[in-house]
Amino acid sequence: MKEVNSVAIVGASPIEGKIGNVVLKNVIRSGFKGGIYPVNPKYSEVMGLKSWPRVGDLPKAPDVVVIAVPPKAVHGVLAESISVGAKLAVIITSGFREVGNVGLEEGLKRLVMGGGIRVIGPNSAGITLMGLGLHASIEVLPKRGPIGLIMQSGALGGVVIDRLRKLSSGISFFLSLGNMLDVDVNDAMEYALHDGETRAVIAYIEWLRDGRGFIRSALNLNAKKPLCILKGGWGLRSSEAVRSHTGGLATSYEVFKAAIRKVGAYLAEGIDDLVEVCEGLRRIKPIKGRRVLIVTNSGGLGVITASHLESMDLDLPRPSTALQQELRESAGKAFTGSNPVDFGGDASIDQVVEALKSRRIASEYNLAILAYVPTAAEPPEKLCEAMKLLEGCGVPLIAYFDGEGREEVVQHVSRYVVTVTSSITAGRLIKALYSRARLLSLEGGARALH
Ligand code: COA
């Protein structure tokens, strides 16, 4: 949607804790500039706003109707929304296909098919469109940023938003698709493709309605903006859980994996790598080779990082003699090993950062990893000051900080450098950056042939 002039919240309530209360509060708090219409026949006013008994009583047709009334009342509200000419209904109410009430959901579908309205849900956590200042959702208000979220789980959307905030990032939109009665993953990817604020996309998918359409939309989207996907339900029990969560048949994991390979998108194994790899793909330009330099102050962390990268088929060549010399001189300190370059536990962040500023690194490596365990004398603010100096240092850089207070450190330094919370994720991100470079060069080649 390019424009939303007004929102009706049906089931809006002054009672703390009720869903209609949370949604209305979030719409008001998000600073939405258009008309906000609470609809509930019990009240003449809710949160200082005039309340209307029914959608049909509103002074003009709302663009968006958010529905948070009991399941049996949804049909009537939706019918009325269609008759007044609303453009989008977001049904937060659950209790449909996912609990076996297939008939109730089919009734809604029939209405939608005849009616010129688009519907998100039912069983949705709501929508957030940051560009329009609209947060019509039961989730906490997210930080604004460049990542679009397409989620078949509302709560998981909240988790991803929290993770992004901890990486100093935020979202451009969040569509909680629920049972996908009408708007599905493919529609949401179309939206992401054309949304000017969105630079990369995270999707959590349990099932697909149209596999071919998915490949088409995902190919288009991923060619322009990195697409990172977590698939829910890849075993027998978890597939059963999908049916009672979003009412669909979990798409086979093998089939899904094959589709993702075709698309060239990133398939995550968990929430951390989903979010961290997406942020990395957004911030670091794709890399044309797999030569990686590891710089560390911890022998152990360096060895573990090197082991993970090697097992992922990444190359860890030794630095040339000239580079070794330069690293030593810039750091003002000797190191052991050759890759990982280990400056030892008595090195300061300033020394390690000085080494990483060496221009020669970029001529020998495609990317560098800083694997660092801060000492007690290095609080997050100090690390931040040091990392600031590495912005635009020449070689693409990933920072992996570990040890006590890691969360706080990551929250601080991620403002200046891409951070990961494990060496496995570091490896996965590097591979994704390399694959993306190949994908884009193939795309470029294909375009040149036409
Ligand atoms: N038009 C306008 N308002 C209506 C209405 C109608 N046709 N029918 C009922 N209402 C109002 C009620 O007056 C009530 O107001 P109050 O809260 O001030 O008393 C409000 O809607 C809610 O109705 P109520 O009967 O109290 O239901 P509830 O709050 O117990 O449950 C839902 C309603 C939608 C929250 C519940 O059915 C539900 O689906 N919960 C789960 C939601 C969820 O998890 N979604 C997925 C997230 S990922």
Short mmCIF file of C-alpha atoms and ligand atoms in Angstrom, two decimals:
data_model
loop_
_atom_site.label_atom_id
_atom_site.label_comp_id
_atom_site.label_asym_id
_atom_site.label_seq_id
_atom_site.Cartn_x
_atom_site.Cartn_y
_atom_site.Cartn_z
CA MET A 1 0.00 0.00 0.00
CA LYS A 2 1.39 3.37 -0.94
CA GLU A 3 -1.05 5.40 1.09
CA VAL A 4 -3.14 4.79 4.19
CA ASN A 5 -5.35 7.69 5.16
CA SER A 6 -7.39 6.03 7.86
CA VAL A 7 -7.53 2.94 10.04
CA ALA A 8 -10.49 1.42 11.85
CA ILE A 9 -9.83 -0.89 14.80
CA VAL A 10 -12.86 -3.11 15.28
CA GLY A 11 -13.01 -4.45 18.82
CA ALA A 12 -11.01 -1.46 20.13
CA SER A 13 -11.20 -1.52 23.88
CA PRO A 14 -10.30 0.64 26.87
CA ILE A 15 -9.61 -2.51 28.93
CA GLU A 16 -5.85 -2.94 29.51
CA GLY A 17 -4.42 -6.15 28.16
CA LYS A 18 -7.22 -6.89 25.66
CA ILE A 19 -6.03 -7.28 22.08
CA GLY A 20 -8.25 -4.43 20.86
CA ASN A 21 -6.65 -2.24 23.51
CA VAL A 22 -3.09 -3.14 22.53
CA VAL A 23 -3.66 -2.57 18.81
CA LEU A 24 -5.35 0.82 19.25
CA LYS A 25 -2.63 1.92 21.67
CA ASN A 26 0.07 0.88 19.18
CA VAL A 27 -1.61 2.75 16.30
CA ILE A 28 -1.80 5.91 18.42
CA ARG A 29 1.75 5.52 19.80
CA SER A 30 3.30 4.91 16.39
CA GLY A 31 2.27 8.45 15.50
CA PHE A 32 -0.03 7.51 12.63
CA LYS A 33 -1.09 10.78 11.04
CA GLY A 34 -4.29 9.63 9.35
CA GLY A 35 -7.75 9.07 10.83
CA ILE A 36 -7.98 6.53 13.67
CA TYR A 37 -11.43 5.06 14.20
CA PRO A 38 -12.16 2.78 17.16
CA VAL A 39 -15.21 0.61 16.48
CA ASN A 40 -17.04 -1.02 19.38
CA PRO A 41 -20.78 -0.69 20.13
CA LYS A 42 -20.08 -0.70 23.89
CA TYR A 43 -18.40 2.71 23.98
CA SER A 44 -18.85 6.25 22.70
CA GLU A 45 -15.17 6.99 23.26
CA VAL A 46 -11.98 4.90 23.59
CA MET A 47 -8.60 6.40 24.56
CA GLY A 48 -9.87 9.89 23.90
CA LEU A 49 -11.10 9.04 20.39
CA LYS A 50 -14.74 8.91 19.32
CA SER A 51 -15.84 5.28 19.03
CA TRP A 52 -18.33 4.08 16.43
CA PRO A 53 -20.79 1.22 16.83
CA ARG A 54 -20.11 -0.34 13.40
CA VAL A 55 -17.82 0.07 10.41
CA GLY A 56 -20.86 1.19 8.40
CA ASP A 57 -21.34 4.16 10.76
CA LEU A 58 -17.88 5.66 10.12
CA PRO A 59 -17.81 9.15 8.55
CA LYS A 60 -15.87 7.75 5.56
CA ALA A 61 -14.56 4.39 4.39
CA PRO A 62 -11.35 3.46 6.21
CA ASP A 63 -8.44 2.30 4.03
CA VAL A 64 -7.50 -0.38 6.56
CA VAL A 65 -9.77 -2.27 8.95
CA VAL A 66 -8.08 -4.18 11.77
CA ILE A 67 -10.40 -6.84 13.16
CA ALA A 68 -10.07 -8.08 16.75
CA VAL A 69 -13.52 -9.42 17.57
CA PRO A 70 -14.50 -13.02 18.42
CA PRO A 71 -14.36 -15.49 15.46
CA LYS A 72 -18.12 -15.65 14.87
CA ALA A 73 -18.36 -11.85 14.57
CA VAL A 74 -15.58 -11.57 11.96
CA HIS A 75 -17.75 -12.48 8.96
CA GLY A 76 -20.19 -9.62 9.62
CA VAL A 77 -17.41 -7.08 10.17
CA LEU A 78 -15.62 -8.17 7.00
CA ALA A 79 -18.84 -8.02 4.95
CA GLU A 80 -19.48 -4.51 6.20
CA SER A 81 -15.87 -3.46 5.48
CA ILE A 82 -16.28 -4.67 1.90
CA SER A 83 -19.59 -2.87 1.50
CA VAL A 84 -18.14 0.49 2.62
CA GLY A 85 -15.15 0.07 0.27
CA ALA A 86 -12.24 -0.59 2.66
CA LYS A 87 -9.04 -1.62 0.81
CA LEU A 88 -7.41 -3.95 3.32
CA ALA A 89 -8.64 -5.97 6.28
CA VAL A 90 -6.18 -7.35 8.83
CA ILE A 91 -7.81 -10.14 10.83
CA ILE A 92 -6.06 -10.65 14.14
CA THR A 93 -8.72 -13.02 15.45
CA SER A 94 -7.66 -16.66 15.58
CA GLY A 95 -9.84 -19.77 15.88
CA PHE A 96 -10.30 -20.67 12.22
CA ARG A 97 -8.67 -23.30 10.00
CA GLU A 98 -5.80 -23.78 12.45
CA VAL A 99 -8.19 -25.21 15.07
CA GLY A 100 -10.31 -27.10 12.54
CA ASN A 101 -12.93 -24.39 11.91
CA VAL A 102 -12.44 -24.74 8.17
CA GLY A 103 -16.04 -23.78 7.33
CA LEU A 104 -15.75 -20.47 9.17
CA GLU A 105 -12.61 -19.59 7.22
CA GLU A 106 -14.10 -20.73 3.90
CA GLY A 107 -17.02 -18.36 4.58
CA LEU A 108 -14.56 -15.47 4.83
CA LYS A 109 -12.82 -16.60 1.67
CA ARG A 110 -16.07 -16.53 -0.30
CA LEU A 111 -16.64 -12.96 0.84
CA VAL A 112 -13.15 -11.90 -0.20
CA MET A 113 -13.37 -13.54 -3.62
CA GLY A 114 -16.38 -11.45 -4.51
CA GLY A 115 -15.27 -8.24 -2.95
CA GLY A 116 -12.37 -5.97 -4.06
CA ILE A 117 -10.74 -6.06 -0.64
CA ARG A 118 -7.41 -7.69 0.29
CA VAL A 119 -7.19 -9.62 3.56
CA ILE A 120 -4.23 -10.41 5.81
CA GLY A 121 -4.81 -13.23 8.30
CA PRO A 122 -6.84 -14.47 10.04
CA ASN A 123 -4.62 -15.37 12.99
CA SER A 124 -2.31 -12.44 12.19
CA ALA A 125 -0.38 -10.33 14.69
CA GLY A 126 -1.07 -7.29 12.50
CA ILE A 127 0.91 -5.09 10.16
CA THR A 128 3.60 -2.45 10.52
CA LEU A 129 4.39 -0.08 7.66
CA MET A 130 7.11 2.21 8.96
CA GLY A 131 7.06 4.54 5.94
CA LEU A 132 3.41 5.30 6.66
CA GLY A 133 3.95 5.52 10.42
CA LEU A 134 1.46 2.70 10.91
CA HIS A 135 1.92 0.05 13.59
CA ALA A 136 -1.40 -1.81 13.70
CA SER A 137 -0.10 -4.82 15.54
CA ILE A 138 0.00 -6.60 18.87
CA GLU A 139 3.84 -6.61 18.81
CA VAL A 140 6.00 -3.92 20.46
CA LEU A 141 6.82 -0.85 18.38
CA PRO A 142 9.88 -1.70 16.28
CA LYS A 143 12.86 0.49 15.51
CA ARG A 144 12.74 1.86 11.97
CA GLY A 145 15.30 0.40 9.58
CA PRO A 146 15.90 -1.23 6.21
CA ILE A 147 14.73 -4.83 6.75
CA GLY A 148 11.32 -6.05 5.56
CA LEU A 149 9.71 -8.85 7.57
CA ILE A 150 7.38 -11.42 6.06
CA MET A 151 6.32 -13.76 8.83
CA GLN A 152 3.99 -16.71 9.21
CA SER A 153 4.34 -16.25 12.95
CA GLY A 154 3.58 -13.02 14.71
CA ALA A 155 5.55 -13.77 17.85
CA LEU A 156 8.59 -14.81 15.83
CA GLY A 157 8.33 -11.44 14.11
CA GLY A 158 8.66 -9.85 17.56
CA VAL A 159 11.73 -12.01 18.25
CA VAL A 160 13.37 -10.98 14.96
CA ILE A 161 12.62 -7.30 15.65
CA ASP A 162 14.33 -7.65 19.04
CA ARG A 163 17.38 -9.33 17.46
CA LEU A 164 17.60 -6.61 14.80
CA ARG A 165 17.47 -3.89 17.45
CA LYS A 166 20.39 -5.58 19.22
CA LEU A 167 22.32 -5.33 15.94
CA SER A 168 21.52 -1.59 15.74
CA SER A 169 19.08 -2.29 12.91
CA GLY A 170 15.34 -2.16 12.40
CA ILE A 171 12.48 -2.79 10.04
CA SER A 172 10.81 -1.09 7.10
CA PHE A 173 7.67 -3.24 7.30
CA PHE A 174 6.31 -6.29 9.08
CA LEU A 175 3.50 -8.35 7.61
CA SER A 176 2.23 -11.10 9.89
CA LEU A 177 0.46 -13.36 7.39
CA GLY A 178 -1.25 -15.83 9.75
CA ASN A 179 -3.41 -18.40 7.91
CA MET A 180 -2.91 -16.65 4.51
CA LEU A 181 -6.59 -16.69 3.57
CA ASP A 182 -5.80 -14.14 0.82
CA VAL A 183 -2.50 -12.20 1.00
CA ASP A 184 0.29 -14.80 0.92
CA VAL A 185 4.08 -14.95 0.92
CA ASN A 186 4.22 -14.18 -2.81
CA ASP A 187 2.11 -11.00 -2.45
CA ALA A 188 4.30 -9.93 0.46
CA MET A 189 7.47 -10.43 -1.60
CA GLU A 190 5.97 -8.26 -4.38
CA TYR A 191 5.39 -5.58 -1.77
CA ALA A 192 8.97 -5.90 -0.52
CA LEU A 193 10.35 -5.62 -4.05
CA HIS A 194 8.67 -2.27 -4.62
CA ASP A 195 8.97 -0.79 -1.14
CA GLY A 196 11.56 1.99 -1.32
CA GLU A 197 12.65 1.68 2.32
CA THR A 198 13.35 -2.05 2.17
CA ARG A 199 16.95 -3.08 1.43
CA ALA A 200 16.81 -6.75 2.49
CA VAL A 201 14.08 -9.19 3.50
CA ILE A 202 13.63 -11.76 6.23
CA ALA A 203 10.89 -14.34 5.78
CA TYR A 204 9.65 -17.09 8.08
CA ILE A 205 7.66 -19.60 6.02
CA GLU A 206 5.77 -22.71 7.09
CA TRP A 207 3.84 -23.53 3.92
CA LEU A 208 3.24 -22.16 0.46
CA ARG A 209 0.03 -21.91 -1.50
CA ASP A 210 1.65 -21.52 -4.89
CA GLY A 211 5.13 -23.01 -5.27
CA ARG A 212 5.75 -21.80 -8.84
CA GLY A 213 4.57 -18.32 -7.97
CA PHE A 214 6.91 -18.43 -4.97
CA ILE A 215 9.93 -19.21 -7.14
CA ARG A 216 9.02 -16.40 -9.54
CA SER A 217 8.50 -13.77 -6.83
CA ALA A 218 11.52 -14.91 -4.81
CA LEU A 219 13.77 -14.81 -7.91
CA ASN A 220 12.66 -11.26 -8.72
CA LEU A 221 13.06 -10.09 -5.15
CA ASN A 222 16.40 -11.77 -4.46
CA ALA A 223 17.90 -10.35 -7.65
CA LYS A 224 17.32 -6.86 -6.23
CA LYS A 225 17.41 -7.29 -2.45
CA PRO A 226 18.94 -10.11 -0.38
CA LEU A 227 16.23 -12.55 0.70
CA CYS A 228 16.85 -14.64 3.84
CA ILE A 229 14.42 -17.37 4.76
CA LEU A 230 13.81 -19.63 7.74
CA LYS A 231 11.52 -22.57 7.00
CA GLY A 232 9.42 -23.91 9.85
CA GLY A 233 8.37 -27.59 10.05
CA TRP A 234 11.01 -29.86 8.57
CA GLY A 235 10.26 -33.07 10.47
CA LEU A 236 7.16 -35.15 11.10
CA ARG A 237 6.12 -33.64 14.43
CA SER A 238 7.03 -30.08 13.48
CA SER A 239 4.98 -30.44 10.28
CA GLU A 240 2.00 -31.47 12.39
CA ALA A 241 2.61 -28.40 14.53
CA VAL A 242 2.38 -26.22 11.41
CA ARG A 243 -1.20 -27.39 10.80
CA SER A 244 -2.31 -26.27 14.26
CA HIS A 245 -0.32 -23.04 14.01
CA THR A 246 -1.25 -21.57 10.63
CA GLY A 247 -3.67 -24.16 9.31
CA GLY A 248 -1.63 -25.32 6.32
CA LEU A 249 0.22 -28.39 5.14
CA ALA A 250 3.93 -27.84 5.75
CA THR A 251 5.76 -27.70 2.43
CA SER A 252 8.28 -30.56 2.21
CA TYR A 253 11.69 -29.35 3.37
CA GLU A 254 13.52 -31.12 0.55
CA VAL A 255 11.28 -29.52 -2.07
CA PHE A 256 11.64 -26.15 -0.36
CA LYS A 257 15.42 -26.43 -0.23
CA ALA A 258 15.51 -27.21 -3.96
CA ALA A 259 13.37 -24.12 -4.63
CA ILE A 260 15.67 -21.92 -2.55
CA ARG A 261 18.72 -23.27 -4.40
CA LYS A 262 17.07 -22.27 -7.66
CA VAL A 263 16.29 -18.82 -6.33
CA GLY A 264 19.74 -18.32 -4.77
CA ALA A 265 18.25 -16.93 -1.55
CA TYR A 266 19.78 -17.63 1.86
CA LEU A 267 18.22 -20.50 3.83
CA ALA A 268 18.87 -20.11 7.56
CA GLU A 269 18.99 -22.85 10.17
CA GLY A 270 17.92 -20.73 13.12
CA ILE A 271 16.87 -17.26 14.20
CA ASP A 272 20.38 -15.97 14.97
CA ASP A 273 21.86 -16.81 11.60
CA LEU A 274 18.67 -15.65 9.85
CA VAL A 275 19.01 -12.18 11.32
CA GLU A 276 22.79 -11.85 11.39
CA VAL A 277 23.32 -13.11 7.84
CA CYS A 278 20.58 -10.83 6.54
CA GLU A 279 22.17 -7.81 8.21
CA GLY A 280 25.57 -8.84 6.84
CA LEU A 281 24.22 -9.26 3.31
CA ARG A 282 22.63 -5.83 3.55
CA ARG A 283 25.75 -4.08 4.81
CA ILE A 284 28.65 -5.84 3.08
CA LYS A 285 29.06 -5.86 -0.70
CA PRO A 286 29.13 -9.39 -2.19
CA ILE A 287 32.68 -10.83 -2.32
CA LYS A 288 34.22 -12.37 -5.43
CA GLY A 289 36.48 -14.91 -3.70
CA ARG A 290 36.70 -16.92 -0.48
CA ARG A 291 40.06 -15.84 0.91
CA VAL A 292 39.59 -14.92 4.56
CA LEU A 293 42.00 -13.49 7.12
CA ILE A 294 41.30 -14.11 10.81
CA VAL A 295 42.73 -11.63 13.32
CA THR A 296 42.32 -12.43 16.99
CA ASN A 297 43.50 -11.86 20.55
CA SER A 298 42.51 -15.38 21.59
CA GLY A 299 44.33 -18.44 20.33
CA GLY A 300 41.33 -20.65 21.12
CA LEU A 301 38.73 -18.45 19.46
CA GLY A 302 40.98 -18.10 16.45
CA VAL A 303 41.41 -21.87 16.14
CA ILE A 304 37.67 -22.52 16.47
CA THR A 305 36.87 -19.83 13.92
CA ALA A 306 39.47 -21.22 11.52
CA SER A 307 38.11 -24.76 12.01
CA HIS A 308 34.55 -23.68 11.18
CA LEU A 309 35.59 -21.68 8.14
CA GLU A 310 37.73 -24.51 6.81
CA SER A 311 34.93 -27.01 7.21
CA MET A 312 32.77 -24.67 5.13
CA ASP A 313 35.28 -24.72 2.30
CA LEU A 314 36.60 -21.22 2.84
CA ASP A 315 40.27 -20.48 2.15
CA LEU A 316 42.63 -19.33 4.89
CA PRO A 317 45.91 -18.61 3.10
CA ARG A 318 48.91 -17.25 5.01
CA PRO A 319 49.56 -13.53 4.69
CA SER A 320 52.52 -12.66 2.45
CA THR A 321 55.80 -11.78 4.17
CA ALA A 322 55.17 -8.12 3.30
CA LEU A 323 51.73 -8.19 4.89
CA GLN A 324 53.02 -9.97 8.01
CA GLN A 325 55.61 -7.24 8.37
CA GLU A 326 52.98 -4.53 7.91
CA LEU A 327 50.59 -6.11 10.45
CA ARG A 328 53.39 -6.26 13.00
CA GLU A 329 54.40 -2.67 12.39
CA SER A 330 50.90 -1.20 12.45
CA ALA A 331 49.95 -3.06 15.62
CA GLY A 332 53.27 -2.24 17.25
CA LYS A 333 53.15 -5.81 18.50
CA ALA A 334 54.30 -9.27 17.41
CA PHE A 335 51.85 -12.06 16.69
CA THR A 336 51.93 -15.84 16.61
CA GLY A 337 50.48 -18.10 13.93
CA SER A 338 49.87 -16.90 10.42
CA ASN A 339 46.14 -17.29 9.79
CA PRO A 340 44.65 -16.85 12.36
CA VAL A 341 46.94 -13.96 13.20
CA ASP A 342 46.99 -14.14 17.01
CA PHE A 343 48.10 -10.98 18.81
CA GLY A 344 47.67 -12.69 22.21
CA GLY A 345 45.68 -11.94 25.32
CA ASP A 346 47.81 -8.93 26.24
CA ALA A 347 46.98 -7.07 23.01
CA SER A 348 44.64 -4.09 23.19
CA ILE A 349 41.75 -3.46 20.82
CA ASP A 350 43.63 -0.41 19.52
CA GLN A 351 46.58 -2.54 18.45
CA VAL A 352 44.38 -5.11 16.73
CA VAL A 353 42.40 -2.38 14.98
CA GLU A 354 45.60 -0.71 13.78
CA ALA A 355 46.64 -4.01 12.24
CA LEU A 356 43.29 -4.38 10.49
CA LYS A 357 43.64 -0.92 8.97
CA SER A 358 46.51 -2.16 6.81
CA ARG A 359 45.59 -1.48 3.17
CA ARG A 360 47.48 -4.54 1.98
CA ILE A 361 44.89 -6.89 3.54
CA ALA A 362 42.39 -6.04 0.79
CA SER A 363 44.87 -7.01 -1.91
CA GLU A 364 45.42 -10.49 -0.42
CA TYR A 365 42.01 -11.30 1.06
CA ASN A 366 38.34 -10.94 0.17
CA LEU A 367 37.28 -10.48 3.77
CA ALA A 368 38.68 -10.26 7.30
CA ILE A 369 37.22 -11.51 10.58
CA LEU A 370 38.06 -9.97 13.90
CA ALA A 371 37.55 -12.68 16.54
CA TYR A 372 37.99 -10.86 19.83
CA VAL A 373 37.48 -11.43 23.56
CA PRO A 374 37.52 -8.00 25.25
CA THR A 375 39.64 -7.64 28.38
CA ALA A 376 38.23 -6.21 31.64
CA ALA A 377 39.87 -2.88 30.74
CA GLU A 378 37.86 -2.60 27.51
CA PRO A 379 34.24 -1.57 28.12
CA PRO A 380 31.81 -1.42 25.16
CA GLU A 381 32.36 2.34 24.73
CA LYS A 382 36.10 1.85 24.25
CA LEU A 383 35.52 -0.98 21.77
CA CYS A 384 33.08 1.27 19.95
CA GLU A 385 35.64 4.06 19.60
CA ALA A 386 38.12 1.59 18.17
CA MET A 387 35.64 -0.03 15.77
CA LYS A 388 34.59 3.37 14.48
CA LEU A 389 38.09 3.66 12.99
CA LEU A 390 37.50 0.56 10.91
CA GLU A 391 34.54 1.99 8.98
CA GLY A 392 35.54 1.90 5.32
CA CYS A 393 38.88 0.23 6.16
CA GLY A 394 39.25 -1.24 2.69
CA VAL A 395 38.62 -4.92 3.32
CA PRO A 396 35.09 -6.14 4.12
CA LEU A 397 35.04 -6.92 7.83
CA ILE A 398 33.02 -9.09 10.18
CA ALA A 399 33.45 -8.75 13.94
CA TYR A 400 32.88 -11.69 16.24
CA PHE A 401 33.06 -10.60 19.87
CA ASP A 402 32.72 -13.20 22.60
CA GLY A 403 33.09 -13.43 26.37
CA GLU A 404 31.36 -11.71 29.28
CA GLY A 405 28.99 -8.87 28.39
CA ARG A 406 28.91 -9.97 24.75
CA GLU A 407 25.33 -8.76 24.18
CA GLU A 408 26.16 -5.24 25.28
CA VAL A 409 29.33 -5.15 23.20
CA VAL A 410 27.46 -6.33 20.09
CA GLN A 411 24.75 -3.73 20.63
CA HIS A 412 27.38 -1.00 20.70
CA VAL A 413 29.85 -2.04 18.00
CA SER A 414 27.22 -3.15 15.48
CA ARG A 415 26.68 0.53 14.76
CA TYR A 416 30.06 0.58 13.00
CA VAL A 417 30.78 -2.96 11.89
CA VAL A 418 28.84 -6.07 10.92
CA THR A 419 28.80 -8.39 13.93
CA VAL A 420 27.99 -12.04 14.39
CA THR A 421 27.56 -14.03 17.57
CA SER A 422 29.27 -17.24 16.47
CA SER A 423 32.02 -18.33 14.13
CA ILE A 424 29.58 -20.70 12.43
CA THR A 425 27.39 -17.73 11.49
CA ALA A 426 30.51 -15.87 10.34
CA GLY A 427 31.24 -18.73 7.95
CA ARG A 428 27.65 -18.91 6.73
CA LEU A 429 27.63 -15.16 6.09
CA ILE A 430 30.88 -15.29 4.13
CA LYS A 431 29.54 -18.11 1.98
CA ALA A 432 26.32 -16.17 1.41
CA LEU A 433 28.31 -13.07 0.36
CA TYR A 434 30.30 -15.18 -2.08
CA SER A 435 27.20 -16.91 -3.50
CA ARG A 436 25.52 -13.55 -3.92
CA ALA A 437 28.44 -12.19 -5.93
CA ARG A 438 28.19 -15.19 -8.25
CA LEU A 439 24.42 -14.84 -8.51
CA LEU A 440 24.65 -11.16 -9.38
CA SER A 441 27.41 -11.71 -11.94
CA LEU A 442 25.38 -14.51 -13.56
CA GLU A 443 22.35 -12.19 -13.58
CA GLY A 444 24.47 -9.44 -15.11
CA GLY A 445 25.77 -11.91 -17.71
CA ALA A 446 22.27 -13.08 -18.54
CA ARG A 447 21.11 -9.48 -18.91
CA ALA A 448 24.03 -8.65 -21.16
CA LEU A 449 23.06 -11.53 -23.48
CA HIS A 450 19.56 -10.15 -23.98
N1 COA B 1 -18.02 -4.97 16.42
C1 COA B 1 -17.25 -4.21 17.23
N2 COA B 1 -16.78 -4.64 18.42
C2 COA B 1 -17.11 -5.89 18.79
C3 COA B 1 -17.91 -6.72 18.01
C4 COA B 1 -18.39 -6.21 16.78
N3 COA B 1 -19.13 -6.94 15.95
N4 COA B 1 -18.08 -7.89 18.65
C5 COA B 1 -17.39 -7.79 19.81
N5 COA B 1 -16.83 -6.59 19.90
C6 COA B 1 -15.95 -6.06 20.95
C7 COA B 1 -16.44 -6.41 22.32
O1 COA B 1 -17.36 -5.42 22.78
C8 COA B 1 -15.18 -6.45 23.14
O2 COA B 1 -14.94 -5.17 23.73
P1 COA B 1 -14.28 -5.10 25.23
O3 COA B 1 -12.92 -5.78 25.08
O4 COA B 1 -14.11 -3.66 25.51
O5 COA B 1 -15.16 -5.83 26.12
C9 COA B 1 -14.07 -6.75 22.09
O6 COA B 1 -14.71 -6.69 20.82
C10 COA B 1 -13.51 -8.12 22.24
O7 COA B 1 -14.55 -9.06 22.32
P2 COA B 1 -14.56 -10.20 23.43
O8 COA B 1 -15.85 -10.94 23.28
O9 COA B 1 -14.25 -9.66 24.77
O10 COA B 1 -13.44 -11.15 22.92
P3 COA B 1 -11.98 -11.37 23.50
O11 COA B 1 -11.28 -10.08 23.72
O12 COA B 1 -12.00 -12.31 24.59
O13 COA B 1 -11.31 -12.08 22.23
C11 COA B 1 -10.01 -11.92 20.29
C12 COA B 1 -11.30 -11.50 20.97
C13 COA B 1 -10.03 -11.45 18.86
C14 COA B 1 -8.82 -11.30 20.98
C15 COA B 1 -9.86 -13.47 20.36
O14 COA B 1 -10.99 -14.05 19.76
C16 COA B 1 -8.65 -13.99 19.64
O15 COA B 1 -8.71 -14.35 18.47
N6 COA B 1 -7.48 -14.10 20.34
C17 COA B 1 -6.23 -14.59 19.76
C18 COA B 1 -5.59 -13.58 18.85
C19 COA B 1 -4.27 -14.08 18.31
O16 COA B 1 -3.52 -14.72 19.01
N7 COA B 1 -3.98 -13.81 17.00
C20 COA B 1 -2.76 -14.27 16.36
C21 COA B 1 -1.57 -13.50 16.77
S1 COA B 1 -0.10 -14.14 16.12
#
